[in-house]
Amino acid sequence: METTLPAFTISEMVTVMAVSALLLVIVYAAMAAIEHRYHLFFAQAKRQTQISLLENTLHKDIEQAEGLYWNANRLTVTYKQDAYTTQPRTATEYAFRDTVIIRTQQTVIDTFYMRPDSLICHWQGKNLVRATDPADELFFKGLVNGETYLFHFQKSYDYQTLWKLEQQTQSY
């Protein structure tokens, strides 16, 4: 008496392998697409972080500043003396280079990978002429990977500082 074992035929096995291979190709393509989207999202998040960090840092420095001075693509931010120490605060300098913006404060250097363009600095609505003139407004475009971001910062001075700076600009 012959007994037969239940088994799959060769054509059934080939069909299952073909369907499995097709599913693996679909899964592989989906994973590649997800990985590509992840890298695009990560790059965009990195750009946005860079832009936000520059904007927040510049805003904070300008807000705390006693004076702003513009000289040949450099913004110097001077501070009032700290009430808690006898040491004067060192000025912070922003250098707007061809492809980066470099912030220097004492020995700390921050680099923002953004190409500044169309830099305009004003004192009371007028373009700055002399390097020693104070500034109260800064405009520029930042270019990152072909995208343009507009930046506008304004410094409000207290009346004593404003009076002192106004006298300084009129004495020339």
mmCIF file with all atom_site columns, C-alpha atoms in Angstrom:
data_model
loop_
_atom_site.group_PDB
_atom_site.id
_atom_site.type_symbol
_atom_site.label_atom_id
_atom_site.label_alt_id
_atom_site.label_comp_id
_atom_site.label_asym_id
_atom_site.label_entity_id
_atom_site.label_seq_id
_atom_site.pdbx_PDB_ins_code
_atom_site.Cartn_x
_atom_site.Cartn_y
_atom_site.Cartn_z
_atom_site.occupancy
_atom_site.B_iso_or_equiv
_atom_site.pdbx_formal_charge
_atom_site.auth_seq_id
_atom_site.auth_comp_id
_atom_site.auth_asym_id
_atom_site.auth_atom_id
_atom_site.pdbx_PDB_model_num
ATOM 1   C CA . MET A 1 1   ? 0.000  0.000   0.000  1.00 0.00 ? 1   MET A CA 1
ATOM 2   C CA . GLU A 1 2   ? 1.340  3.207   -1.171 1.00 0.00 ? 2   GLU A CA 1
ATOM 3   C CA . THR A 1 3   ? 0.891  6.296   0.933  1.00 0.00 ? 3   THR A CA 1
ATOM 4   C CA . THR A 1 4   ? 1.215  9.792   -0.333 1.00 0.00 ? 4   THR A CA 1
ATOM 5   C CA . LEU A 1 5   ? 2.485  12.630  1.716  1.00 0.00 ? 5   LEU A CA 1
ATOM 6   C CA . PRO A 1 6   ? 0.737  15.942  1.429  1.00 0.00 ? 6   PRO A CA 1
ATOM 7   C CA . ALA A 1 7   ? 3.091  18.398  -0.325 1.00 0.00 ? 7   ALA A CA 1
ATOM 8   C CA . PHE A 1 8   ? 3.143  21.378  -2.643 1.00 0.00 ? 8   PHE A CA 1
ATOM 9   C CA . THR A 1 9   ? 3.700  20.992  -6.318 1.00 0.00 ? 9   THR A CA 1
ATOM 10  C CA . ILE A 1 10  ? 6.609  22.724  -8.038 1.00 0.00 ? 10  ILE A CA 1
ATOM 11  C CA . SER A 1 11  ? 4.279  25.188  -9.759 1.00 0.00 ? 11  SER A CA 1
ATOM 12  C CA . GLU A 1 12  ? 2.788  26.170  -6.385 1.00 0.00 ? 12  GLU A CA 1
ATOM 13  C CA . MET A 1 13  ? 6.270  26.683  -4.928 1.00 0.00 ? 13  MET A CA 1
ATOM 14  C CA . VAL A 1 14  ? 7.316  28.858  -7.896 1.00 0.00 ? 14  VAL A CA 1
ATOM 15  C CA . THR A 1 15  ? 4.154  30.938  -7.526 1.00 0.00 ? 15  THR A CA 1
ATOM 16  C CA . VAL A 1 16  ? 4.789  31.512  -3.811 1.00 0.00 ? 16  VAL A CA 1
ATOM 17  C CA . MET A 1 17  ? 8.432  32.454  -4.485 1.00 0.00 ? 17  MET A CA 1
ATOM 18  C CA . ALA A 1 18  ? 7.376  34.912  -7.228 1.00 0.00 ? 18  ALA A CA 1
ATOM 19  C CA . VAL A 1 19  ? 4.797  36.567  -4.973 1.00 0.00 ? 19  VAL A CA 1
ATOM 20  C CA . SER A 1 20  ? 7.343  36.717  -2.122 1.00 0.00 ? 20  SER A CA 1
ATOM 21  C CA . ALA A 1 21  ? 9.941  38.285  -4.427 1.00 0.00 ? 21  ALA A CA 1
ATOM 22  C CA . LEU A 1 22  ? 7.386  40.844  -5.610 1.00 0.00 ? 22  LEU A CA 1
ATOM 23  C CA . LEU A 1 23  ? 6.507  41.730  -2.015 1.00 0.00 ? 23  LEU A CA 1
ATOM 24  C CA . LEU A 1 24  ? 10.201 42.091  -1.124 1.00 0.00 ? 24  LEU A CA 1
ATOM 25  C CA . VAL A 1 25  ? 10.712 44.472  -4.068 1.00 0.00 ? 25  VAL A CA 1
ATOM 26  C CA . ILE A 1 26  ? 7.736  46.572  -2.945 1.00 0.00 ? 26  ILE A CA 1
ATOM 27  C CA . VAL A 1 27  ? 8.963  46.662  0.655  1.00 0.00 ? 27  VAL A CA 1
ATOM 28  C CA . TYR A 1 28  ? 12.510 47.563  -0.461 1.00 0.00 ? 28  TYR A CA 1
ATOM 29  C CA . ALA A 1 29  ? 11.207 50.399  -2.656 1.00 0.00 ? 29  ALA A CA 1
ATOM 30  C CA . ALA A 1 30  ? 9.023  51.692  0.171  1.00 0.00 ? 30  ALA A CA 1
ATOM 31  C CA . MET A 1 31  ? 11.954 51.613  2.617  1.00 0.00 ? 31  MET A CA 1
ATOM 32  C CA . ALA A 1 32  ? 14.175 53.474  0.125  1.00 0.00 ? 32  ALA A CA 1
ATOM 33  C CA . ALA A 1 33  ? 11.469 56.130  -0.319 1.00 0.00 ? 33  ALA A CA 1
ATOM 34  C CA . ILE A 1 34  ? 11.041 56.467  3.457  1.00 0.00 ? 34  ILE A CA 1
ATOM 35  C CA . GLU A 1 35  ? 14.815 56.777  3.934  1.00 0.00 ? 35  GLU A CA 1
ATOM 36  C CA . HIS A 1 36  ? 15.013 59.438  1.212  1.00 0.00 ? 36  HIS A CA 1
ATOM 37  C CA . ARG A 1 37  ? 12.175 61.433  2.832  1.00 0.00 ? 37  ARG A CA 1
ATOM 38  C CA . TYR A 1 38  ? 13.915 61.110  6.202  1.00 0.00 ? 38  TYR A CA 1
ATOM 39  C CA . HIS A 1 39  ? 17.135 62.581  4.794  1.00 0.00 ? 39  HIS A CA 1
ATOM 40  C CA . LEU A 1 40  ? 15.202 65.439  3.167  1.00 0.00 ? 40  LEU A CA 1
ATOM 41  C CA . PHE A 1 41  ? 13.360 66.118  6.428  1.00 0.00 ? 41  PHE A CA 1
ATOM 42  C CA . PHE A 1 42  ? 16.599 65.972  8.416  1.00 0.00 ? 42  PHE A CA 1
ATOM 43  C CA . ALA A 1 43  ? 18.316 68.429  6.038  1.00 0.00 ? 43  ALA A CA 1
ATOM 44  C CA . GLN A 1 44  ? 15.354 70.809  6.235  1.00 0.00 ? 44  GLN A CA 1
ATOM 45  C CA . ALA A 1 45  ? 15.276 70.582  10.034 1.00 0.00 ? 45  ALA A CA 1
ATOM 46  C CA . LYS A 1 46  ? 19.010 71.334  10.134 1.00 0.00 ? 46  LYS A CA 1
ATOM 47  C CA . ARG A 1 47  ? 18.498 74.431  7.945  1.00 0.00 ? 47  ARG A CA 1
ATOM 48  C CA . GLN A 1 48  ? 15.593 75.622  10.059 1.00 0.00 ? 48  GLN A CA 1
ATOM 49  C CA . THR A 1 49  ? 17.626 75.116  13.242 1.00 0.00 ? 49  THR A CA 1
ATOM 50  C CA . GLN A 1 50  ? 20.489 77.134  11.754 1.00 0.00 ? 50  GLN A CA 1
ATOM 51  C CA . ILE A 1 51  ? 18.125 79.949  10.774 1.00 0.00 ? 51  ILE A CA 1
ATOM 52  C CA . SER A 1 52  ? 16.302 79.985  14.119 1.00 0.00 ? 52  SER A CA 1
ATOM 53  C CA . LEU A 1 53  ? 19.552 79.908  16.062 1.00 0.00 ? 53  LEU A CA 1
ATOM 54  C CA . LEU A 1 54  ? 20.955 82.869  14.111 1.00 0.00 ? 54  LEU A CA 1
ATOM 55  C CA . GLU A 1 55  ? 17.731 84.815  14.449 1.00 0.00 ? 55  GLU A CA 1
ATOM 56  C CA . ASN A 1 56  ? 17.396 84.151  18.194 1.00 0.00 ? 56  ASN A CA 1
ATOM 57  C CA . THR A 1 57  ? 21.048 84.875  18.938 1.00 0.00 ? 57  THR A CA 1
ATOM 58  C CA . LEU A 1 58  ? 21.094 88.121  16.965 1.00 0.00 ? 58  LEU A CA 1
ATOM 59  C CA . HIS A 1 59  ? 17.802 89.210  18.519 1.00 0.00 ? 59  HIS A CA 1
ATOM 60  C CA . LYS A 1 60  ? 19.069 88.489  22.046 1.00 0.00 ? 60  LYS A CA 1
ATOM 61  C CA . ASP A 1 61  ? 22.384 90.288  21.460 1.00 0.00 ? 61  ASP A CA 1
ATOM 62  C CA . ILE A 1 62  ? 20.661 93.334  19.962 1.00 0.00 ? 62  ILE A CA 1
ATOM 63  C CA . GLU A 1 63  ? 18.090 93.394  22.764 1.00 0.00 ? 63  GLU A CA 1
ATOM 64  C CA . GLN A 1 64  ? 20.813 93.376  25.457 1.00 0.00 ? 64  GLN A CA 1
ATOM 65  C CA . ALA A 1 65  ? 23.075 95.797  23.608 1.00 0.00 ? 65  ALA A CA 1
ATOM 66  C CA . GLU A 1 66  ? 23.997 99.265  24.749 1.00 0.00 ? 66  GLU A CA 1
ATOM 67  C CA . GLY A 1 67  ? 25.066 100.135 21.212 1.00 0.00 ? 67  GLY A CA 1
ATOM 68  C CA . LEU A 1 68  ? 25.298 98.724  17.698 1.00 0.00 ? 68  LEU A CA 1
ATOM 69  C CA . TYR A 1 69  ? 28.011 99.800  15.273 1.00 0.00 ? 69  TYR A CA 1
ATOM 70  C CA . TRP A 1 70  ? 28.313 98.850  11.604 1.00 0.00 ? 70  TRP A CA 1
ATOM 71  C CA . ASN A 1 71  ? 31.659 98.766  9.804  1.00 0.00 ? 71  ASN A CA 1
ATOM 72  C CA . ALA A 1 72  ? 32.347 97.092  6.448  1.00 0.00 ? 72  ALA A CA 1
ATOM 73  C CA . ASN A 1 73  ? 30.076 94.037  6.793  1.00 0.00 ? 73  ASN A CA 1
ATOM 74  C CA . ARG A 1 74  ? 30.709 93.750  10.530 1.00 0.00 ? 74  ARG A CA 1
ATOM 75  C CA . LEU A 1 75  ? 28.178 94.453  13.247 1.00 0.00 ? 75  LEU A CA 1
ATOM 76  C CA . THR A 1 76  ? 29.712 95.204  16.641 1.00 0.00 ? 76  THR A CA 1
ATOM 77  C CA . VAL A 1 77  ? 27.405 94.873  19.640 1.00 0.00 ? 77  VAL A CA 1
ATOM 78  C CA . THR A 1 78  ? 28.536 96.671  22.805 1.00 0.00 ? 78  THR A CA 1
ATOM 79  C CA . TYR A 1 79  ? 27.018 96.023  26.213 1.00 0.00 ? 79  TYR A CA 1
ATOM 80  C CA . LYS A 1 80  ? 26.418 97.873  29.428 1.00 0.00 ? 80  LYS A CA 1
ATOM 81  C CA . GLN A 1 81  ? 28.553 96.774  32.345 1.00 0.00 ? 81  GLN A CA 1
ATOM 82  C CA . ASP A 1 82  ? 27.084 93.824  34.192 1.00 0.00 ? 82  ASP A CA 1
ATOM 83  C CA . ALA A 1 83  ? 25.662 94.909  37.547 1.00 0.00 ? 83  ALA A CA 1
ATOM 84  C CA . TYR A 1 84  ? 26.880 91.722  39.246 1.00 0.00 ? 84  TYR A CA 1
ATOM 85  C CA . THR A 1 85  ? 30.544 91.904  38.290 1.00 0.00 ? 85  THR A CA 1
ATOM 86  C CA . THR A 1 86  ? 33.180 94.581  37.985 1.00 0.00 ? 86  THR A CA 1
ATOM 87  C CA . GLN A 1 87  ? 34.320 93.229  34.614 1.00 0.00 ? 87  GLN A CA 1
ATOM 88  C CA . PRO A 1 88  ? 32.987 95.016  31.542 1.00 0.00 ? 88  PRO A CA 1
ATOM 89  C CA . ARG A 1 89  ? 31.252 92.754  29.053 1.00 0.00 ? 89  ARG A CA 1
ATOM 90  C CA . THR A 1 90  ? 33.222 92.126  25.926 1.00 0.00 ? 90  THR A CA 1
ATOM 91  C CA . ALA A 1 91  ? 31.641 93.266  22.684 1.00 0.00 ? 91  ALA A CA 1
ATOM 92  C CA . THR A 1 92  ? 30.178 90.704  20.327 1.00 0.00 ? 92  THR A CA 1
ATOM 93  C CA . GLU A 1 93  ? 30.990 90.909  16.642 1.00 0.00 ? 93  GLU A CA 1
ATOM 94  C CA . TYR A 1 94  ? 29.069 89.513  13.704 1.00 0.00 ? 94  TYR A CA 1
ATOM 95  C CA . ALA A 1 95  ? 31.146 89.206  10.527 1.00 0.00 ? 95  ALA A CA 1
ATOM 96  C CA . PHE A 1 96  ? 29.024 88.830  7.398  1.00 0.00 ? 96  PHE A CA 1
ATOM 97  C CA . ARG A 1 97  ? 31.294 86.912  5.002  1.00 0.00 ? 97  ARG A CA 1
ATOM 98  C CA . ASP A 1 98  ? 30.591 85.610  1.495  1.00 0.00 ? 98  ASP A CA 1
ATOM 99  C CA . THR A 1 99  ? 29.181 82.233  2.529  1.00 0.00 ? 99  THR A CA 1
ATOM 100 C CA . VAL A 1 100 ? 28.873 82.342  6.328  1.00 0.00 ? 100 VAL A CA 1
ATOM 101 C CA . ILE A 1 101 ? 28.047 84.591  9.259  1.00 0.00 ? 101 ILE A CA 1
ATOM 102 C CA . ILE A 1 102 ? 30.569 84.374  12.090 1.00 0.00 ? 102 ILE A CA 1
ATOM 103 C CA . ARG A 1 103 ? 29.692 85.469  15.629 1.00 0.00 ? 103 ARG A CA 1
ATOM 104 C CA . THR A 1 104 ? 32.632 86.125  17.950 1.00 0.00 ? 104 THR A CA 1
ATOM 105 C CA . GLN A 1 105 ? 32.246 86.796  21.652 1.00 0.00 ? 105 GLN A CA 1
ATOM 106 C CA . GLN A 1 106 ? 35.452 86.616  23.677 1.00 0.00 ? 106 GLN A CA 1
ATOM 107 C CA . THR A 1 107 ? 36.886 83.199  22.807 1.00 0.00 ? 107 THR A CA 1
ATOM 108 C CA . VAL A 1 108 ? 33.632 81.658  21.562 1.00 0.00 ? 108 VAL A CA 1
ATOM 109 C CA . ILE A 1 109 ? 33.132 81.576  17.815 1.00 0.00 ? 109 ILE A CA 1
ATOM 110 C CA . ASP A 1 110 ? 29.827 80.493  16.251 1.00 0.00 ? 110 ASP A CA 1
ATOM 111 C CA . THR A 1 111 ? 29.492 79.902  12.525 1.00 0.00 ? 111 THR A CA 1
ATOM 112 C CA . PHE A 1 112 ? 26.135 80.115  10.785 1.00 0.00 ? 112 PHE A CA 1
ATOM 113 C CA . TYR A 1 113 ? 26.214 78.495  7.351  1.00 0.00 ? 113 TYR A CA 1
ATOM 114 C CA . MET A 1 114 ? 24.179 81.016  5.462  1.00 0.00 ? 114 MET A CA 1
ATOM 115 C CA . ARG A 1 115 ? 25.161 83.357  2.655  1.00 0.00 ? 115 ARG A CA 1
ATOM 116 C CA . PRO A 1 116 ? 24.237 86.922  3.658  1.00 0.00 ? 116 PRO A CA 1
ATOM 117 C CA . ASP A 1 117 ? 23.050 89.176  0.871  1.00 0.00 ? 117 ASP A CA 1
ATOM 118 C CA . SER A 1 118 ? 21.718 92.743  0.520  1.00 0.00 ? 118 SER A CA 1
ATOM 119 C CA . LEU A 1 119 ? 23.060 93.942  3.868  1.00 0.00 ? 119 LEU A CA 1
ATOM 120 C CA . ILE A 1 120 ? 21.590 97.282  4.921  1.00 0.00 ? 120 ILE A CA 1
ATOM 121 C CA . CYS A 1 121 ? 22.253 99.013  8.217  1.00 0.00 ? 121 CYS A CA 1
ATOM 122 C CA . HIS A 1 122 ? 20.484 102.231 9.274  1.00 0.00 ? 122 HIS A CA 1
ATOM 123 C CA . TRP A 1 123 ? 20.689 104.888 11.928 1.00 0.00 ? 123 TRP A CA 1
ATOM 124 C CA . GLN A 1 124 ? 17.339 106.664 12.271 1.00 0.00 ? 124 GLN A CA 1
ATOM 125 C CA . GLY A 1 125 ? 16.277 105.640 8.771  1.00 0.00 ? 125 GLY A CA 1
ATOM 126 C CA . LYS A 1 126 ? 19.494 106.722 7.022  1.00 0.00 ? 126 LYS A CA 1
ATOM 127 C CA . ASN A 1 127 ? 22.146 104.461 5.540  1.00 0.00 ? 127 ASN A CA 1
ATOM 128 C CA . LEU A 1 128 ? 25.337 104.474 7.573  1.00 0.00 ? 128 LEU A CA 1
ATOM 129 C CA . VAL A 1 129 ? 28.222 106.443 6.138  1.00 0.00 ? 129 VAL A CA 1
ATOM 130 C CA . ARG A 1 130 ? 30.981 106.409 8.753  1.00 0.00 ? 130 ARG A CA 1
ATOM 131 C CA . ALA A 1 131 ? 32.284 103.325 10.541 1.00 0.00 ? 131 ALA A CA 1
ATOM 132 C CA . THR A 1 132 ? 31.827 105.024 13.898 1.00 0.00 ? 132 THR A CA 1
ATOM 133 C CA . ASP A 1 133 ? 28.133 105.742 13.393 1.00 0.00 ? 133 ASP A CA 1
ATOM 134 C CA . PRO A 1 134 ? 25.758 103.795 15.601 1.00 0.00 ? 134 PRO A CA 1
ATOM 135 C CA . ALA A 1 135 ? 23.041 101.611 14.104 1.00 0.00 ? 135 ALA A CA 1
ATOM 136 C CA . ASP A 1 136 ? 19.457 101.000 15.071 1.00 0.00 ? 136 ASP A CA 1
ATOM 137 C CA . GLU A 1 137 ? 18.249 98.768  12.215 1.00 0.00 ? 137 GLU A CA 1
ATOM 138 C CA . LEU A 1 138 ? 19.707 95.825  10.299 1.00 0.00 ? 138 LEU A CA 1
ATOM 139 C CA . PHE A 1 139 ? 18.224 94.201  7.188  1.00 0.00 ? 139 PHE A CA 1
ATOM 140 C CA . PHE A 1 140 ? 19.635 91.322  5.190  1.00 0.00 ? 140 PHE A CA 1
ATOM 141 C CA . LYS A 1 141 ? 18.715 88.277  3.161  1.00 0.00 ? 141 LYS A CA 1
ATOM 142 C CA . GLY A 1 142 ? 20.102 84.908  4.125  1.00 0.00 ? 142 GLY A CA 1
ATOM 143 C CA . LEU A 1 143 ? 20.495 82.327  1.377  1.00 0.00 ? 143 LEU A CA 1
ATOM 144 C CA . VAL A 1 144 ? 20.504 78.656  2.376  1.00 0.00 ? 144 VAL A CA 1
ATOM 145 C CA . ASN A 1 145 ? 20.444 75.940  -0.300 1.00 0.00 ? 145 ASN A CA 1
ATOM 146 C CA . GLY A 1 146 ? 18.742 78.222  -2.806 1.00 0.00 ? 146 GLY A CA 1
ATOM 147 C CA . GLU A 1 147 ? 16.081 79.413  -0.352 1.00 0.00 ? 147 GLU A CA 1
ATOM 148 C CA . THR A 1 148 ? 15.954 83.066  0.709  1.00 0.00 ? 148 THR A CA 1
ATOM 149 C CA . TYR A 1 149 ? 15.123 84.123  4.260  1.00 0.00 ? 149 TYR A CA 1
ATOM 150 C CA . LEU A 1 150 ? 14.566 87.771  5.194  1.00 0.00 ? 150 LEU A CA 1
ATOM 151 C CA . PHE A 1 151 ? 15.934 89.156  8.447  1.00 0.00 ? 151 PHE A CA 1
ATOM 152 C CA . HIS A 1 152 ? 15.057 92.480  10.062 1.00 0.00 ? 152 HIS A CA 1
ATOM 153 C CA . PHE A 1 153 ? 16.307 93.578  13.469 1.00 0.00 ? 153 PHE A CA 1
ATOM 154 C CA . GLN A 1 154 ? 15.617 96.854  15.203 1.00 0.00 ? 154 GLN A CA 1
ATOM 155 C CA . LYS A 1 155 ? 17.292 98.264  18.313 1.00 0.00 ? 155 LYS A CA 1
ATOM 156 C CA . SER A 1 156 ? 15.324 100.474 20.672 1.00 0.00 ? 156 SER A CA 1
ATOM 157 C CA . TYR A 1 157 ? 17.587 102.655 22.798 1.00 0.00 ? 157 TYR A CA 1
ATOM 158 C CA . ASP A 1 158 ? 16.718 104.148 26.170 1.00 0.00 ? 158 ASP A CA 1
ATOM 159 C CA . TYR A 1 159 ? 16.538 107.932 26.138 1.00 0.00 ? 159 TYR A CA 1
ATOM 160 C CA . GLN A 1 160 ? 19.935 108.464 27.841 1.00 0.00 ? 160 GLN A CA 1
ATOM 161 C CA . THR A 1 161 ? 21.782 106.207 25.402 1.00 0.00 ? 161 THR A CA 1
ATOM 162 C CA . LEU A 1 162 ? 19.871 107.655 22.457 1.00 0.00 ? 162 LEU A CA 1
ATOM 163 C CA . TRP A 1 163 ? 20.803 111.186 23.534 1.00 0.00 ? 163 TRP A CA 1
ATOM 164 C CA . LYS A 1 164 ? 24.463 110.205 23.910 1.00 0.00 ? 164 LYS A CA 1
ATOM 165 C CA . LEU A 1 165 ? 24.537 108.474 20.502 1.00 0.00 ? 165 LEU A CA 1
ATOM 166 C CA . GLU A 1 166 ? 22.730 111.384 18.845 1.00 0.00 ? 166 GLU A CA 1
ATOM 167 C CA . GLN A 1 167 ? 25.319 113.826 20.244 1.00 0.00 ? 167 GLN A CA 1
ATOM 168 C CA . GLN A 1 168 ? 28.101 111.519 19.067 1.00 0.00 ? 168 GLN A CA 1
ATOM 169 C CA . THR A 1 169 ? 26.774 111.441 15.493 1.00 0.00 ? 169 THR A CA 1
ATOM 170 C CA . GLN A 1 170 ? 26.283 115.219 15.365 1.00 0.00 ? 170 GLN A CA 1
ATOM 171 C CA . SER A 1 171 ? 29.791 115.980 16.611 1.00 0.00 ? 171 SER A CA 1
ATOM 172 C CA . TYR A 1 172 ? 31.394 114.813 13.371 1.00 0.00 ? 172 TYR A CA 1
#
